[in-house]
């Protein structure tokens, strides 16, 4: 009786959260972050436990075959949903339908060849393998693409690992003791149902928390980036510098202020669409030229910023020259014609600075150098007065 009550509560949790996940996915227009897949996983597992209640015990029937198939299809749906959450465009129905057909056929073969004990042992063993595989995927994610979610991913790994361990124990018990090990009121089954009920209560809110965190991170990223070029804006640069200088081994930085030469003439001659294409092309060159770990941003109009971290004056000067040369060498296609447009840029380089509060001063230094570079003929790198990072620098 107690076991039936636990399973009934488990069904209610799973089905209610399936509806909640589906409603959330409907509000996430365009990118559902896998919430529709999670909804399906909860629905499949909830229906599997409903069928288990209706069966009342181990049996060989169509209902039992469907029950086992739904039980294993659910973690597959969860796994595909996790892939969607992290941006991988995983298909849903084709792998699920293929699995359902294959596993239903496998159940029939095992039942006819080795009997019901083997079929139920296969379910427990396959469940254990699936959840262990999910744990390994989570561990891999923590080390690669989900480093920003370390705490949450470790929490999920522990919860999922518990299911895998319990299913492995169930597999051993079925092999040793046969079908009586699956009696709903047995001590092990009670522990299993309590754990699953707890999991069904804790896991869905945790998934919702992940979605809310991802949405919050996306909003923060949008607020810190220029919408046209996707480079950092002033706010994003300031926050990134704050993070850099707060680190234990932070080194001074150099600021490069990049201004596209005669940009107003480009807009007036070719139109704002071409002007936007030029801005995007310069942003692309900037991203490709700066070193890994450096910062790149657009601070308005035709002005861009590169901030060199973990380097010296010579390195900053060399980067400035590479950037100037790369912009000059790039050709931009003018829409509606065969004309290729080449643009140039003038770059001002600041002295090094060693705190996030000093970057406005570095901006003024680079801007003064940029102004001198414009006056000297454009398409050149100009250093702040007294800059000693380059053989040709003044001072």
CSV table of C-alpha atoms in Angstrom, one decimal:
chain,number,residue,atom,x,y,z
A,1,UNK,CA,0.0,0.0,0.0
A,2,UNK,CA,2.8,2.4,1.0
A,3,UNK,CA,4.7,1.6,-2.2
A,4,UNK,CA,1.6,2.2,-4.4
A,5,UNK,CA,1.2,5.6,-2.7
A,6,UNK,CA,4.8,6.5,-3.3
A,7,UNK,CA,4.5,5.5,-7.0
A,8,UNK,CA,1.3,7.4,-7.3
A,9,UNK,CA,3.0,10.5,-5.9
A,10,UNK,CA,5.9,10.0,-8.2
A,11,UNK,CA,3.4,9.9,-11.2
A,12,UNK,CA,1.8,13.1,-10.0
A,13,UNK,CA,5.1,14.9,-9.7
A,14,UNK,CA,6.3,13.8,-13.1
A,15,UNK,CA,3.1,14.6,-15.0
A,16,UNK,CA,2.7,18.0,-13.2
A,17,UNK,CA,6.3,19.0,-14.0
A,18,UNK,CA,5.8,17.8,-17.6
A,19,UNK,CA,3.0,20.3,-18.0
A,20,UNK,CA,5.1,23.0,-16.3
A,21,UNK,CA,8.1,22.3,-18.6
A,22,UNK,CA,5.8,22.4,-21.7
A,23,UNK,CA,4.3,25.8,-20.6
A,24,UNK,CA,7.8,27.2,-20.0
A,25,UNK,CA,8.9,26.0,-23.5
A,26,UNK,CA,6.0,27.8,-25.0
A,27,UNK,CA,7.1,31.1,-23.5
A,28,UNK,CA,10.7,30.7,-24.7
A,29,UNK,CA,10.1,31.7,-28.3
A,30,UNK,CA,12.7,30.5,-30.8
A,31,UNK,CA,15.0,28.8,-28.3
A,32,UNK,CA,13.2,26.4,-25.9
A,33,UNK,CA,16.5,25.4,-24.3
A,34,UNK,CA,15.3,21.8,-24.4
A,35,UNK,CA,12.4,22.4,-22.1
A,36,UNK,CA,10.0,20.7,-24.5
A,37,UNK,CA,12.3,17.6,-24.5
A,38,UNK,CA,12.4,17.6,-20.7
A,39,UNK,CA,8.6,17.8,-20.7
A,40,UNK,CA,8.4,14.8,-22.9
A,41,UNK,CA,10.9,12.9,-20.7
A,42,UNK,CA,8.8,13.5,-17.7
A,43,UNK,CA,5.6,12.5,-19.6
A,44,UNK,CA,7.2,9.2,-20.7
A,45,UNK,CA,8.4,8.3,-17.3
A,46,UNK,CA,5.2,9.4,-15.6
A,47,UNK,CA,3.2,7.2,-18.1
A,48,UNK,CA,5.6,4.3,-17.4
A,49,UNK,CA,4.9,4.4,-13.7
A,50,UNK,CA,1.1,4.7,-14.4
A,51,UNK,CA,1.4,1.5,-16.4
A,52,UNK,CA,3.4,-0.1,-13.5
A,53,UNK,CA,0.6,0.7,-11.1
A,54,UNK,CA,-2.0,-0.7,-13.5
A,55,UNK,CA,0.1,-3.9,-13.9
A,56,UNK,CA,0.4,-4.5,-10.2
A,57,UNK,CA,3.5,-6.6,-10.6
A,58,UNK,CA,5.8,-8.3,-13.1
A,59,UNK,CA,3.9,-9.7,-16.1
A,60,UNK,CA,4.3,-10.5,-19.8
A,61,UNK,CA,1.9,-8.3,-21.7
A,62,UNK,CA,1.7,-5.5,-24.2
A,63,UNK,CA,1.3,-3.1,-21.3
A,64,UNK,CA,4.6,-4.4,-19.7
A,65,UNK,CA,6.5,-4.1,-23.0
A,66,UNK,CA,5.3,-0.5,-23.4
A,67,UNK,CA,6.1,0.2,-19.8
A,68,UNK,CA,9.7,-0.9,-20.2
A,69,UNK,CA,10.1,1.0,-23.4
A,70,UNK,CA,8.8,4.2,-22.0
A,71,UNK,CA,11.0,3.8,-18.9
A,72,UNK,CA,14.2,3.8,-21.1
A,73,UNK,CA,12.9,6.3,-23.6
A,74,UNK,CA,12.6,8.9,-20.8
A,75,UNK,CA,16.3,9.3,-20.1
A,76,UNK,CA,17.0,9.4,-23.8
A,77,UNK,CA,14.6,12.4,-24.0
A,78,UNK,CA,16.3,14.0,-21.0
A,79,UNK,CA,19.7,13.5,-22.7
A,80,UNK,CA,18.5,15.0,-26.0
A,81,UNK,CA,17.0,17.9,-24.0
A,82,UNK,CA,20.4,18.5,-22.3
A,83,UNK,CA,22.0,18.7,-25.7
A,84,UNK,CA,19.5,21.3,-26.8
A,85,UNK,CA,20.1,23.3,-23.6
A,86,UNK,CA,23.8,23.6,-24.5
A,87,UNK,CA,23.1,24.6,-28.1
A,88,UNK,CA,23.4,21.3,-29.9
A,89,UNK,CA,20.5,20.8,-32.4
A,90,UNK,CA,19.7,17.2,-31.5
A,91,UNK,CA,16.6,15.6,-33.3
A,92,UNK,CA,13.9,14.1,-31.1
A,93,UNK,CA,11.4,11.9,-32.7
A,94,UNK,CA,13.6,9.9,-35.0
A,95,UNK,CA,16.0,8.5,-32.4
A,96,UNK,CA,13.1,8.0,-29.9
A,97,UNK,CA,11.0,6.0,-32.4
A,98,UNK,CA,14.0,4.0,-33.6
A,99,UNK,CA,14.8,3.1,-30.0
A,100,UNK,CA,11.3,2.2,-29.1
A,101,UNK,CA,11.0,-0.2,-32.0
A,102,UNK,CA,14.4,-1.7,-31.4
A,103,UNK,CA,13.8,-2.2,-27.6
A,104,UNK,CA,10.3,-3.6,-28.0
A,105,UNK,CA,11.8,-6.2,-30.4
A,106,UNK,CA,14.7,-6.9,-28.0
A,107,UNK,CA,12.2,-7.5,-25.2
A,108,UNK,CA,10.3,-10.1,-27.2
A,109,UNK,CA,13.5,-11.9,-28.1
A,110,UNK,CA,14.8,-11.9,-24.5
A,111,UNK,CA,11.4,-13.0,-23.2
A,112,UNK,CA,11.1,-15.9,-25.6
A,113,UNK,CA,14.8,-16.9,-25.3
A,114,UNK,CA,15.6,-16.5,-21.6
A,115,UNK,CA,12.3,-15.7,-19.8
A,116,UNK,CA,10.9,-12.8,-17.8
A,117,UNK,CA,13.8,-12.6,-15.3
A,118,UNK,CA,16.2,-11.8,-18.1
A,119,UNK,CA,13.8,-9.2,-19.5
A,120,UNK,CA,13.4,-7.4,-16.2
A,121,UNK,CA,17.2,-7.7,-15.6
A,122,UNK,CA,17.8,-6.2,-19.1
A,123,UNK,CA,15.6,-3.2,-18.1
A,124,UNK,CA,17.6,-2.6,-14.9
A,125,UNK,CA,20.9,-3.1,-16.6
A,126,UNK,CA,20.1,-0.8,-19.5
A,127,UNK,CA,18.8,1.9,-17.1
A,128,UNK,CA,22.0,1.7,-15.1
A,129,UNK,CA,24.1,2.0,-18.3
A,130,UNK,CA,22.1,5.0,-19.6
A,131,UNK,CA,22.4,6.9,-16.3
A,132,UNK,CA,26.1,6.1,-16.0
A,133,UNK,CA,26.5,7.4,-19.5
A,134,UNK,CA,24.6,10.6,-18.6
A,135,UNK,CA,27.0,11.1,-15.6
A,136,UNK,CA,30.0,10.7,-17.8
A,137,UNK,CA,28.5,13.3,-20.2
A,138,UNK,CA,28.0,15.7,-17.3
A,139,UNK,CA,31.6,15.2,-16.1
A,140,UNK,CA,32.8,15.9,-19.7
A,141,UNK,CA,30.6,19.0,-19.8
A,142,UNK,CA,32.1,20.3,-16.6
A,143,UNK,CA,35.6,20.0,-18.1
A,144,UNK,CA,34.7,21.5,-21.5
A,145,UNK,CA,31.5,23.4,-22.5
A,146,UNK,CA,29.8,23.9,-19.1
A,147,UNK,CA,32.6,25.2,-16.9
A,148,UNK,CA,30.4,28.2,-15.9
A,149,UNK,CA,27.9,25.7,-14.4
A,150,UNK,CA,30.3,23.7,-12.4
A,151,UNK,CA,28.3,23.6,-9.1
A,152,UNK,CA,25.0,22.8,-10.8
A,153,UNK,CA,26.5,20.1,-13.1
A,154,UNK,CA,28.2,18.4,-10.1
A,155,UNK,CA,24.9,18.4,-8.3
A,156,UNK,CA,23.2,16.8,-11.3
A,157,UNK,CA,25.9,14.2,-11.6
A,158,UNK,CA,25.4,13.1,-8.0
A,159,UNK,CA,21.6,12.9,-8.5
A,160,UNK,CA,21.8,11.0,-11.7
A,161,UNK,CA,24.6,8.8,-10.4
A,162,UNK,CA,22.3,7.7,-7.6
A,163,UNK,CA,19.8,6.4,-10.1
A,164,UNK,CA,22.5,4.5,-11.9
A,165,UNK,CA,23.7,2.9,-8.7
A,166,UNK,CA,20.2,1.9,-7.6
A,167,UNK,CA,19.5,0.4,-11.0
A,168,UNK,CA,22.8,-1.5,-10.9
A,169,UNK,CA,21.8,-2.9,-7.5
A,170,UNK,CA,18.4,-3.8,-8.9
A,171,UNK,CA,20.0,-5.7,-11.8
A,172,UNK,CA,22.1,-7.8,-9.3
A,173,UNK,CA,19.1,-8.5,-7.1
A,174,UNK,CA,17.0,-9.7,-10.1
A,175,UNK,CA,19.8,-11.9,-11.3
A,176,UNK,CA,20.3,-13.4,-7.9
A,177,UNK,CA,16.7,-13.5,-6.6
A,178,UNK,CA,14.5,-13.5,-9.6
A,179,UNK,CA,11.2,-11.6,-10.0
A,180,UNK,CA,10.4,-11.6,-6.2
A,181,UNK,CA,13.1,-8.9,-5.9
A,182,UNK,CA,10.7,-6.6,-7.8
A,183,UNK,CA,7.9,-6.9,-5.2
A,184,UNK,CA,6.7,-3.3,-4.7
A,185,UNK,CA,6.7,-3.6,-0.9
A,186,UNK,CA,10.2,-5.0,-0.6
A,187,UNK,CA,12.7,-2.9,1.3
A,188,UNK,CA,14.9,-2.2,-1.7
A,189,UNK,CA,11.9,-1.2,-3.9
A,190,UNK,CA,10.8,1.2,-1.1
A,191,UNK,CA,14.2,2.8,-1.0
A,192,UNK,CA,14.1,3.0,-4.8
A,193,UNK,CA,10.7,4.7,-4.9
A,194,UNK,CA,11.6,7.1,-2.1
A,195,UNK,CA,14.7,8.1,-4.0
A,196,UNK,CA,12.8,8.5,-7.3
A,197,UNK,CA,10.1,10.6,-5.6
A,198,UNK,CA,12.7,12.8,-4.0
A,199,UNK,CA,14.4,13.2,-7.3
A,200,UNK,CA,11.2,14.0,-9.1
A,201,UNK,CA,10.7,16.8,-6.5
A,202,UNK,CA,14.2,18.2,-6.6
A,203,UNK,CA,15.3,17.8,-10.2
A,204,UNK,CA,12.7,19.8,-12.1
A,205,UNK,CA,13.1,23.0,-10.1
A,206,UNK,CA,16.8,22.6,-10.6
A,207,UNK,CA,16.3,22.5,-14.3
A,208,UNK,CA,14.1,25.6,-14.2
A,209,UNK,CA,16.9,27.3,-12.2
A,210,UNK,CA,19.4,26.4,-15.0
A,211,UNK,CA,17.1,28.0,-17.6
A,212,UNK,CA,16.6,31.1,-15.5
A,213,UNK,CA,20.4,31.4,-15.0
A,214,UNK,CA,21.0,31.0,-18.7
A,215,UNK,CA,18.4,33.7,-19.5
A,216,UNK,CA,19.9,36.0,-17.0
A,217,UNK,CA,23.4,35.4,-18.4
A,218,UNK,CA,22.1,36.1,-21.9
A,219,UNK,CA,20.5,39.3,-20.8
A,220,UNK,CA,23.8,40.3,-19.1
A,221,UNK,CA,25.7,39.5,-22.2
A,222,UNK,CA,23.3,41.5,-24.4
A,223,UNK,CA,23.7,44.5,-22.1
A,224,UNK,CA,27.5,44.2,-22.4
A,225,UNK,CA,27.8,43.9,-26.2
A,226,UNK,CA,27.3,46.1,-29.2
A,227,UNK,CA,24.2,44.8,-31.1
A,228,UNK,CA,25.7,45.3,-34.6
A,229,UNK,CA,29.2,43.8,-34.2
A,230,UNK,CA,28.7,41.7,-31.0
A,231,UNK,CA,31.9,43.1,-29.6
A,232,UNK,CA,32.0,44.3,-26.0
A,233,UNK,CA,30.6,47.8,-25.4
A,234,UNK,CA,31.9,50.2,-22.8
A,235,UNK,CA,30.1,48.4,-20.0
A,236,UNK,CA,31.4,45.0,-21.2
A,237,UNK,CA,35.0,46.3,-21.4
A,238,UNK,CA,34.8,47.8,-17.9
A,239,UNK,CA,33.4,44.6,-16.4
A,240,UNK,CA,36.0,42.5,-18.2
A,241,UNK,CA,38.8,44.7,-17.0
A,242,UNK,CA,37.5,44.6,-13.4
A,243,UNK,CA,37.6,40.8,-13.6
A,244,UNK,CA,41.1,40.8,-15.0
A,245,UNK,CA,42.6,43.2,-12.4
A,246,UNK,CA,40.8,41.4,-9.6
A,247,UNK,CA,42.8,38.2,-10.4
A,248,UNK,CA,45.8,37.4,-8.3
A,249,UNK,CA,48.4,37.5,-11.1
A,250,UNK,CA,47.0,40.5,-13.1
A,251,UNK,CA,49.5,42.3,-15.3
A,252,UNK,CA,49.3,45.8,-16.7
A,253,UNK,CA,47.2,46.4,-19.9
A,254,UNK,CA,47.6,48.5,-23.0
A,255,UNK,CA,44.7,50.1,-24.8
A,256,UNK,CA,44.5,50.4,-28.6
A,257,UNK,CA,41.9,52.9,-29.9
A,258,UNK,CA,41.0,52.1,-33.6
A,259,UNK,CA,39.2,54.7,-35.8
A,260,UNK,CA,38.1,53.9,-39.4
A,261,UNK,CA,39.5,56.6,-41.7
A,262,UNK,CA,37.0,58.7,-43.7
A,263,UNK,CA,34.0,56.6,-42.4
A,264,UNK,CA,31.5,59.4,-43.0
A,265,UNK,CA,32.6,59.6,-46.6
A,266,UNK,CA,32.0,55.8,-46.9
A,267,UNK,CA,28.5,56.3,-45.5
A,268,UNK,CA,27.7,59.3,-47.7
A,269,UNK,CA,29.0,57.6,-50.9
A,270,UNK,CA,27.8,54.0,-50.5
A,271,UNK,CA,25.0,54.2,-47.9
A,272,UNK,CA,24.6,53.2,-44.3
A,273,UNK,CA,24.2,49.5,-45.3
A,274,UNK,CA,27.7,49.5,-46.7
A,275,UNK,CA,28.9,51.4,-43.7
A,276,UNK,CA,27.5,48.7,-41.4
A,277,UNK,CA,29.2,46.1,-43.5
A,278,UNK,CA,32.5,48.0,-43.0
A,279,UNK,CA,32.0,48.1,-39.2
A,280,UNK,CA,31.2,44.4,-39.1
A,281,UNK,CA,34.3,43.6,-41.3
A,282,UNK,CA,36.6,45.6,-39.0
A,283,UNK,CA,35.0,43.9,-36.0
A,284,UNK,CA,35.8,40.5,-37.6
A,285,UNK,CA,39.4,41.5,-38.3
A,286,UNK,CA,39.7,42.7,-34.7
A,287,UNK,CA,38.5,39.4,-33.3
A,288,UNK,CA,40.8,37.5,-35.6
A,289,UNK,CA,43.9,39.6,-34.9
A,290,UNK,CA,43.8,40.1,-31.1
A,291,UNK,CA,45.4,37.3,-29.0
A,292,UNK,CA,43.4,34.9,-27.0
A,293,UNK,CA,42.6,36.6,-23.7
A,294,UNK,CA,42.7,40.1,-25.1
A,295,UNK,CA,39.6,42.3,-25.1
A,296,UNK,CA,37.9,43.7,-28.2
A,297,UNK,CA,35.1,46.2,-28.2
A,298,UNK,CA,33.2,48.9,-30.1
A,299,UNK,CA,32.6,52.1,-28.1
A,300,UNK,CA,30.5,54.0,-30.6
A,301,UNK,CA,30.4,55.1,-34.2
A,302,UNK,CA,33.5,54.0,-36.1
A,303,UNK,CA,35.7,53.7,-33.0
A,304,UNK,CA,36.9,50.3,-31.7
A,305,UNK,CA,39.1,49.3,-28.8
A,306,UNK,CA,41.5,46.5,-28.3
A,307,UNK,CA,43.0,45.9,-24.8
A,308,UNK,CA,46.1,43.9,-24.6
A,309,UNK,CA,46.5,41.8,-21.5
A,310,UNK,CA,49.5,39.9,-20.3
A,311,UNK,CA,52.0,41.6,-22.6
A,312,UNK,CA,54.6,44.4,-22.7
A,313,UNK,CA,54.8,47.6,-24.8
A,314,UNK,CA,56.6,45.8,-27.7
A,315,UNK,CA,53.8,43.2,-27.9
A,316,UNK,CA,51.1,46.0,-27.8
A,317,UNK,CA,52.9,47.9,-30.6
A,318,UNK,CA,53.3,44.8,-32.7
A,319,UNK,CA,49.6,44.0,-32.3
A,320,UNK,CA,48.6,47.5,-33.3
A,321,UNK,CA,50.6,47.3,-36.5
A,322,UNK,CA,49.2,43.9,-37.3
A,323,UNK,CA,45.7,45.2,-36.8
A,324,UNK,CA,46.3,48.3,-39.0
A,325,UNK,CA,47.8,46.1,-41.8
A,326,UNK,CA,45.0,43.5,-41.6
A,327,UNK,CA,42.3,46.2,-41.9
A,328,UNK,CA,44.0,47.8,-44.9
A,329,UNK,CA,44.3,44.4,-46.7
A,330,UNK,CA,40.7,43.4,-46.3
A,331,UNK,CA,38.3,44.0,-49.2
A,332,UNK,CA,34.6,44.6,-48.6
A,333,UNK,CA,32.0,43.9,-51.3
A,334,UNK,CA,29.6,46.8,-52.0
A,335,UNK,CA,26.0,45.6,-52.3
A,336,UNK,CA,24.5,46.0,-55.8
A,337,UNK,CA,27.9,46.5,-57.6
A,338,UNK,CA,31.1,44.6,-58.4
A,339,UNK,CA,33.1,47.3,-56.6
A,340,UNK,CA,35.4,46.1,-53.8
A,341,UNK,CA,35.9,48.7,-51.0
A,342,UNK,CA,39.1,49.0,-49.1
A,343,UNK,CA,39.3,51.0,-45.9
A,344,UNK,CA,42.1,52.0,-43.5
A,345,UNK,CA,42.3,52.8,-39.9
A,346,UNK,CA,44.3,54.9,-37.6
A,347,UNK,CA,45.3,53.5,-34.2
A,348,UNK,CA,46.3,55.2,-31.0
A,349,UNK,CA,48.2,53.3,-28.3
A,350,UNK,CA,48.1,54.2,-24.6
A,351,UNK,CA,50.7,53.8,-21.9
A,352,UNK,CA,50.2,50.7,-19.8
A,353,UNK,CA,47.6,50.9,-16.9
A,354,UNK,CA,47.2,48.6,-13.9
A,355,UNK,CA,43.7,49.2,-12.5
A,356,UNK,CA,40.1,49.2,-13.9
A,357,UNK,CA,39.8,52.8,-12.8
A,358,UNK,CA,42.7,53.9,-14.9
A,359,UNK,CA,41.3,52.8,-18.3
A,360,UNK,CA,39.5,56.1,-18.8
A,361,UNK,CA,42.8,57.8,-18.5
A,362,UNK,CA,44.3,55.3,-21.0
A,363,UNK,CA,41.4,56.1,-23.3
A,364,UNK,CA,42.3,59.8,-23.2
A,365,UNK,CA,46.0,59.0,-23.9
A,366,UNK,CA,45.1,56.8,-26.9
A,367,UNK,CA,42.6,59.3,-28.2
A,368,UNK,CA,45.3,62.1,-28.1
A,369,UNK,CA,47.6,59.7,-30.0
A,370,UNK,CA,44.9,58.9,-32.4
A,371,UNK,CA,44.3,62.6,-33.1
A,372,UNK,CA,48.0,63.1,-33.9
A,373,UNK,CA,47.8,60.1,-36.2
A,374,UNK,CA,44.9,61.6,-38.1
A,375,UNK,CA,46.7,64.9,-38.4
A,376,UNK,CA,49.8,63.1,-39.7
A,377,UNK,CA,48.0,61.5,-42.6
A,378,UNK,CA,45.9,58.6,-41.2
A,379,UNK,CA,46.4,54.8,-41.8
A,380,UNK,CA,49.1,54.7,-39.2
A,381,UNK,CA,49.8,53.7,-35.6
A,382,UNK,CA,50.6,56.5,-33.2
A,383,UNK,CA,51.9,56.0,-29.6
A,384,UNK,CA,51.1,58.0,-26.5
A,385,UNK,CA,53.8,60.6,-25.7
A,386,UNK,CA,56.7,59.0,-23.9
A,387,UNK,CA,55.7,55.5,-25.1
A,388,UNK,CA,58.9,53.2,-25.1
A,389,UNK,CA,57.4,50.0,-26.5
A,390,UNK,CA,58.5,50.4,-30.1
A,391,UNK,CA,61.7,51.4,-31.8
A,392,UNK,CA,59.9,54.1,-33.7
A,393,UNK,CA,58.0,55.5,-30.7
A,394,UNK,CA,58.7,59.0,-29.6
A,395,UNK,CA,60.5,59.6,-26.3
